[in-house]
Amino acid sequence: MGVGHDTSIECPDGTYIMSTGITGGKYASRWSPCSRKQIQEFLSGPASFCLNNNPIVNTVSSANHYKLPGQLYDGDAQCALQMGPAYKFCRPKQSECGSLYCTQDEGATCSSNIAPPADGTKCGERKWCIKGDCEDDGSPMIDGGWSEWSDYTACSFPCGGGVQYKTRTCTNPLPQKGGMYCQGEAKGHWKICNPQECPKEIRSPREKQCEEKLPGSVPYSLPYRSPCDLLCKKGPVFPKGTVIDGTRCSLDKEIKDVCIEGQCRSVGCDNVLESGVKEDRCKVCNGDGTSCKTVIGNVQNPCQGTCTILDVPVGATNITVKENVEDWNFLGVKDEANNDVYPVMYTWSTNRKAAGTTVYYKHEKNEDADKVFIPGPTNQHLYVYYKQFVKGQPVSYNLNEPVIDGVHPSVSSKWSVSQWSGCSQSCAVGVQTRTVECISTGDMSYLNDAVCARHSIKPAKERECNSQSCSPHWYVSGWRPCSRTCGKGVQIRQILCREQVTREHFNTVPNSKCTETKPSELVTRDCNKIDCPPDNVPGEWSACSSTCQGGVKTRTTSCKRLKETGVLESVPEIMCVSAIKPPLQEDCNEDVPCPGDRQYEPLGCFADRRNDRSLPMLIANLRGGINWNDMSQIIEKCARKTTARDPKLKVFAIQYYGECYSGYDGLSNYNKYGSRPYSDKEFTYCWAGVGTAGSNFVYKFKE
């Protein structure tokens, strides 16, 4: 068409289509003003006769007619066309709509031929390239929703404690088009499983994890590290990440607390997660403290040499034996086979397994007050003995031994209540918690709640705090979807002054409540300023070809498109060949019966009043065309005209021989003033199926 390259100040090189080389940016696919002028001059001149042939009919499907080029040929297809089949769209640079970037190595390196991607190429979630800019594509956002909870998973370990949980997915529906992801946790309903100790020949869960991560190592703990860190010792201590869910927090097998998602969570003696249930002084889980009795004693003058000072019975708990003064004497423990549990005189503080429990021995220095503590319950006799080297000093002991005579001790109780924790939020309703346990007033040992509940209600463990609203602040919402996908739409967002009322609820308040300067961000912006595909725009429907018993109405279409400026313009019909053709004909008045087809039946003669008619709608005055020899003609005319007025009218009446009346409440009001006989000695009220002056002869249409 004789269009030259852009090289002038008005039409600079490197900007529009007719640059001397490939160009990128938002104007790369547009004609410059200079090119437009040359094209228009060509079309207006005689040389354009060569374009006067009939265009080839577009064979594009109607579905593709409404798609932009970048939707028909995505970034991968465009890269393959420009650079070869090995190239794909470079995702790290997909938002840069000024040039199309392609890659052969999954985005490690990206290259471009400068030319921009085609309009409609995806450049982000709910975004596409339009004239070199990455814009909202106008599609609706879909927020995600949770699926139903699954069944419980398999237990994480076969022994030594483990956990099970249920899962759910944010797929009901899946978040799409920038919609919000589900709030809350994908894992939940955690519970303890397989709490029994592992056999000696099977490694504990923590031991097995260390062996897998560092062969030949053993688990270790450090006071300054999280109990859920996996520490493995093989000479030095090596941190190996976080333990698997369900791993015990402590190396002490008596402690059942487990790690879940990197956090140590308590486990009651009932093997229920965070139940708060403990053993009572008799080592009965959630007991009432009455299955054992406390024994307290003193040995004032221990024997010279070596002698037993306490025979610990089977089933005893919380056994404490201690010297009252520091000296060079020792306390030892023997089992039923007369073997020392630990070497007396040749050991410092230690703990050893015996009689189904652990024996804790305290001896920190040469001259010390030895102490033995055995938590129990014991499953065989143990014997605590005194080994004297210097003058003997008093030794005291106390323990809880099982009740065997059926006489259970009475236990006085009270609620033990800790201080409230700090509030979880400074405003908008936080939570405070505290520990509430039932304990014995004698030794402060744990009792089940039922014991204290006999005399008082359990105090609350949780309460709301800081329920006042938070200080108002400015909130800038996200942009809403573009109002149109083409033809110049609008995006809006809000700048609101709002206050937080609860953790998840906000109230909008007057702007004057916000003390900070209001943000100056835009609240509206144009979007998708691109021509819409041409479309067959329908005109108005014609009148129905029949007023009753069904007819047709028709309309025509014209080929138009919505310009990027939002203005609707007419374009040649050939441009709408592949556009969807709306229906041009439609049935109408199918449910409207013709007047003569409606059947009716008489209801009788009824009184009426001129100033307040029972049937107030005057349908027609037919008095000028009465055939006094055949009054059925007037009745039929009234029926037809009533139906023509509105088929919903259920009754009609004829008064004064030819006045046709009806009303929408006719079925309930026609007898408002009572019925009348056809005539009496003085008056004729109705005659030949019509009413006289002041009377209605009423008919009802049949359904």
GROMACS .gro file of N, CA and C in nm, residues 627-692:
model
  198
  627ASN      N    1  -7.853  -0.526   1.933
  627ASN     CA    2  -7.955  -0.596   1.855
  627ASN      C    3  -8.056  -0.649   1.956
  628TRP      N    4  -8.169  -0.577   1.969
  628TRP     CA    5  -8.264  -0.609   2.075
  628TRP      C    6  -8.330  -0.745   2.053
  629ASN      N    7  -8.314  -0.797   1.932
  629ASN     CA    8  -8.372  -0.929   1.907
  629ASN      C    9  -8.275  -1.042   1.942
  630ASP      N   10  -8.145  -1.007   1.963
  630ASP     CA   11  -8.046  -1.111   1.996
  630ASP      C   12  -7.941  -1.050   2.091
  631MET      N   13  -7.969  -1.052   2.222
  631MET     CA   14  -7.879  -0.992   2.321
  631MET      C   15  -7.750  -1.074   2.340
  632SER      N   16  -7.745  -1.197   2.283
  632SER     CA   17  -7.622  -1.277   2.296
  632SER      C   18  -7.504  -1.211   2.224
  633GLN      N   19  -7.535  -1.126   2.123
  633GLN     CA   20  -7.427  -1.057   2.052
  633GLN      C   21  -7.354  -0.959   2.145
  634ILE      N   22  -7.432  -0.887   2.229
  634ILE     CA   23  -7.371  -0.795   2.324
  634ILE      C   24  -7.286  -0.872   2.426
  635ILE      N   25  -7.340  -0.984   2.472
  635ILE     CA   26  -7.266  -1.065   2.572
  635ILE      C   27  -7.133  -1.113   2.513
  636GLU      N   28  -7.135  -1.160   2.387
  636GLU     CA   29  -7.014  -1.209   2.323
  636GLU      C   30  -6.913  -1.097   2.302
  637LYS      N   31  -6.961  -0.979   2.259
  637LYS     CA   32  -6.872  -0.865   2.241
  637LYS      C   33  -6.803  -0.827   2.373
  638CYS      N   34  -6.881  -0.825   2.481
  638CYS     CA   35  -6.823  -0.792   2.613
  638CYS      C   36  -6.716  -0.893   2.653
  639ALA      N   37  -6.741  -1.024   2.627
  639ALA     CA   38  -6.644  -1.129   2.660
  639ALA      C   39  -6.514  -1.109   2.581
  640ARG      N   40  -6.524  -1.080   2.450
  640ARG     CA   41  -6.407  -1.063   2.367
  640ARG      C   42  -6.325  -0.940   2.409
  641LYS      N   43  -6.396  -0.830   2.432
  641LYS     CA   44  -6.326  -0.706   2.468
  641LYS      C   45  -6.259  -0.718   2.606
  642THR      N   46  -6.323  -0.791   2.697
  642THR     CA   47  -6.261  -0.813   2.829
  642THR      C   48  -6.132  -0.894   2.814
  643THR      N   49  -6.137  -0.998   2.733
  643THR     CA   50  -6.018  -1.079   2.711
  643THR      C   51  -5.909  -1.000   2.640
  644ALA      N   52  -5.950  -0.919   2.542
  644ALA     CA   53  -5.852  -0.837   2.471
  644ALA      C   54  -5.786  -0.736   2.563
  645ARG      N   55  -5.864  -0.686   2.661
  645ARG     CA   56  -5.805  -0.591   2.757
  645ARG      C   57  -5.697  -0.660   2.840
  646ASP      N   58  -5.729  -0.775   2.895
  646ASP     CA   59  -5.632  -0.849   2.975
  646ASP      C   60  -5.686  -0.989   3.001
  647PRO      N   61  -5.618  -1.092   2.947
  647PRO     CA   62  -5.667  -1.229   2.968
  647PRO      C   63  -5.671  -1.270   3.116
  648LYS      N   64  -5.607  -1.193   3.203
  648LYS     CA   65  -5.608  -1.228   3.345
  648LYS      C   66  -5.740  -1.195   3.413
  649LEU      N   67  -5.825  -1.115   3.350
  649LEU     CA   68  -5.955  -1.081   3.407
  649LEU      C   69  -6.043  -1.205   3.409
  650LYS      N   70  -6.102  -1.234   3.524
  650LYS     CA   71  -6.174  -1.360   3.545
  650LYS      C   72  -6.325  -1.348   3.522
  651VAL      N   73  -6.379  -1.227   3.534
  651VAL     CA   74  -6.525  -1.209   3.520
  651VAL      C   75  -6.553  -1.086   3.432
  652PHE      N   76  -6.676  -1.080   3.381
  652PHE     CA   77  -6.724  -0.958   3.316
  652PHE      C   78  -6.873  -0.947   3.344
  653ALA      N   79  -6.924  -0.825   3.330
  653ALA     CA   80  -7.066  -0.802   3.359
  653ALA      C   81  -7.122  -0.699   3.261
  654ILE      N   82  -7.251  -0.709   3.233
  654ILE     CA   83  -7.319  -0.614   3.144
  654ILE      C   84  -7.428  -0.544   3.225
  655GLN      N   85  -7.419  -0.411   3.226
  655GLN     CA   86  -7.515  -0.328   3.298
  655GLN      C   87  -7.577  -0.227   3.200
  656TYR      N   88  -7.702  -0.190   3.228
  656TYR     CA   89  -7.773  -0.093   3.144
  656TYR      C   90  -7.772  -0.137   2.998
  657TYR      N   91  -7.793  -0.269   2.980
  657TYR     CA   92  -7.811  -0.333   2.849
  657TYR      C   93  -7.683  -0.340   2.764
  658GLY      N   94  -7.589  -0.249   2.782
  658GLY     CA   95  -7.474  -0.252   2.691
  658GLY      C   96  -7.343  -0.200   2.749
  659GLU      N   97  -7.338  -0.168   2.879
  659GLU     CA   98  -7.213  -0.123   2.941
  659GLU      C   99  -7.138  -0.244   2.997
  660CYS      N  100  -7.016  -0.264   2.947
  660CYS     CA  101  -6.935  -0.384   2.981
  660CYS      C  102  -6.834  -0.348   3.090
  661TYR      N  103  -6.841  -0.419   3.203
  661TYR     CA  104  -6.754  -0.392   3.318
  661TYR      C  105  -6.676  -0.518   3.358
  662SER      N  106  -6.560  -0.494   3.423
  662SER     CA  107  -6.483  -0.603   3.481
  662SER      C  108  -6.396  -0.547   3.594
  663GLY      N  109  -6.311  -0.630   3.652
  663GLY     CA  110  -6.219  -0.587   3.759
  663GLY      C  111  -6.129  -0.703   3.798
  664TYR      N  112  -6.005  -0.670   3.843
  664TYR     CA  113  -5.910  -0.776   3.877
  664TYR      C  114  -5.950  -0.854   4.001
  665ASP      N  115  -6.030  -0.791   4.086
  665ASP     CA  116  -6.081  -0.862   4.205
  665ASP      C  117  -6.225  -0.905   4.183
  666GLY      N  118  -6.258  -0.925   4.056
  666GLY     CA  119  -6.398  -0.953   4.023
  666GLY      C  120  -6.455  -1.075   4.090
  667LEU      N  121  -6.376  -1.183   4.101
  667LEU     CA  122  -6.430  -1.306   4.160
  667LEU      C  123  -6.471  -1.289   4.306
  668SER      N  124  -6.406  -1.197   4.375
  668SER     CA  125  -6.441  -1.176   4.517
  668SER      C  126  -6.535  -1.058   4.538
  669ASN      N  127  -6.549  -0.969   4.438
  669ASN     CA  128  -6.629  -0.846   4.458
  669ASN      C  129  -6.760  -0.839   4.380
  670TYR      N  130  -6.781  -0.932   4.284
  670TYR     CA  131  -6.898  -0.917   4.197
  670TYR      C  132  -7.030  -0.918   4.275
  671ASN      N  133  -7.034  -0.987   4.389
  671ASN     CA  134  -7.157  -0.995   4.470
  671ASN      C  135  -7.149  -0.907   4.594
  672LYS      N  136  -7.070  -0.801   4.583
  672LYS     CA  137  -7.045  -0.711   4.696
  672LYS      C  138  -7.174  -0.655   4.757
  673TYR      N  139  -7.275  -0.625   4.672
  673TYR     CA  140  -7.401  -0.566   4.720
  673TYR      C  141  -7.518  -0.663   4.715
  674GLY      N  142  -7.487  -0.789   4.700
  674GLY     CA  143  -7.590  -0.891   4.706
  674GLY      C  144  -7.654  -0.922   4.571
  675SER      N  145  -7.722  -1.033   4.566
  675SER     CA  146  -7.788  -1.076   4.442
  675SER      C  147  -7.927  -1.014   4.429
  676ARG      N  148  -7.980  -1.019   4.306
  676ARG     CA  149  -8.114  -0.968   4.280
  676ARG      C  150  -8.189  -1.070   4.193
  677PRO      N  151  -8.324  -1.069   4.209
  677PRO     CA  152  -8.403  -1.150   4.116
  677PRO      C  153  -8.407  -1.082   3.980
  678TYR      N  154  -8.448  -1.156   3.879
  678TYR     CA  155  -8.461  -1.092   3.747
  678TYR      C  156  -8.557  -0.973   3.754
  679SER      N  157  -8.665  -0.988   3.832
  679SER     CA  158  -8.764  -0.878   3.844
  679SER      C  159  -8.850  -0.903   3.967
  680ASP      N  160  -8.918  -0.795   4.014
  680ASP     CA  161  -9.020  -0.808   4.118
  680ASP      C  162  -9.142  -0.729   4.073
  681LYS      N  163  -9.235  -0.696   4.164
  681LYS     CA  164  -9.359  -0.629   4.125
  681LYS      C  165  -9.335  -0.489   4.070
  682GLU      N  166  -9.221  -0.426   4.114
  682GLU     CA  167  -9.199  -0.287   4.076
  682GLU      C  168  -9.093  -0.271   3.967
  683PHE      N  169  -8.984  -0.354   3.969
  683PHE     CA  170  -8.872  -0.331   3.877
  683PHE      C  171  -8.831  -0.460   3.806
  684THR      N  172  -8.770  -0.438   3.690
  684THR     CA  173  -8.699  -0.545   3.618
  684THR      C  174  -8.550  -0.517   3.636
  685TYR      N  175  -8.479  -0.610   3.700
  685TYR     CA  176  -8.336  -0.588   3.730
  685TYR      C  177  -8.245  -0.647   3.623
  686CYS      N  178  -8.279  -0.759   3.569
  686CYS     CA  179  -8.201  -0.821   3.461
  686CYS      C  180  -8.297  -0.877   3.356
  687TRP      N  181  -8.246  -0.878   3.228
  687TRP     CA  182  -8.332  -0.922   3.118
  687TRP      C  183  -8.246  -0.978   3.006
  688ALA      N  184  -8.283  -1.095   2.960
  688ALA     CA  185  -8.217  -1.157   2.844
  688ALA      C  186  -8.065  -1.168   2.862
  689GLY      N  187  -8.018  -1.197   2.984
  689GLY     CA  188  -7.876  -1.217   3.010
  689GLY      C  189  -7.795  -1.091   3.029
  690VAL      N  190  -7.862  -0.973   3.040
  690VAL     CA  191  -7.791  -0.848   3.068
  690VAL      C  192  -7.861  -0.778   3.182
  691GLY      N  193  -7.789  -0.685   3.249
  691GLY     CA  194  -7.847  -0.610   3.358
  691GLY      C  195  -7.911  -0.482   3.308
  692THR      N  196  -8.009  -0.432   3.386
  692THR     CA  197  -8.069  -0.302   3.356
  692THR      C  198  -7.992  -0.196   3.434
   0.00000   0.00000   0.00000
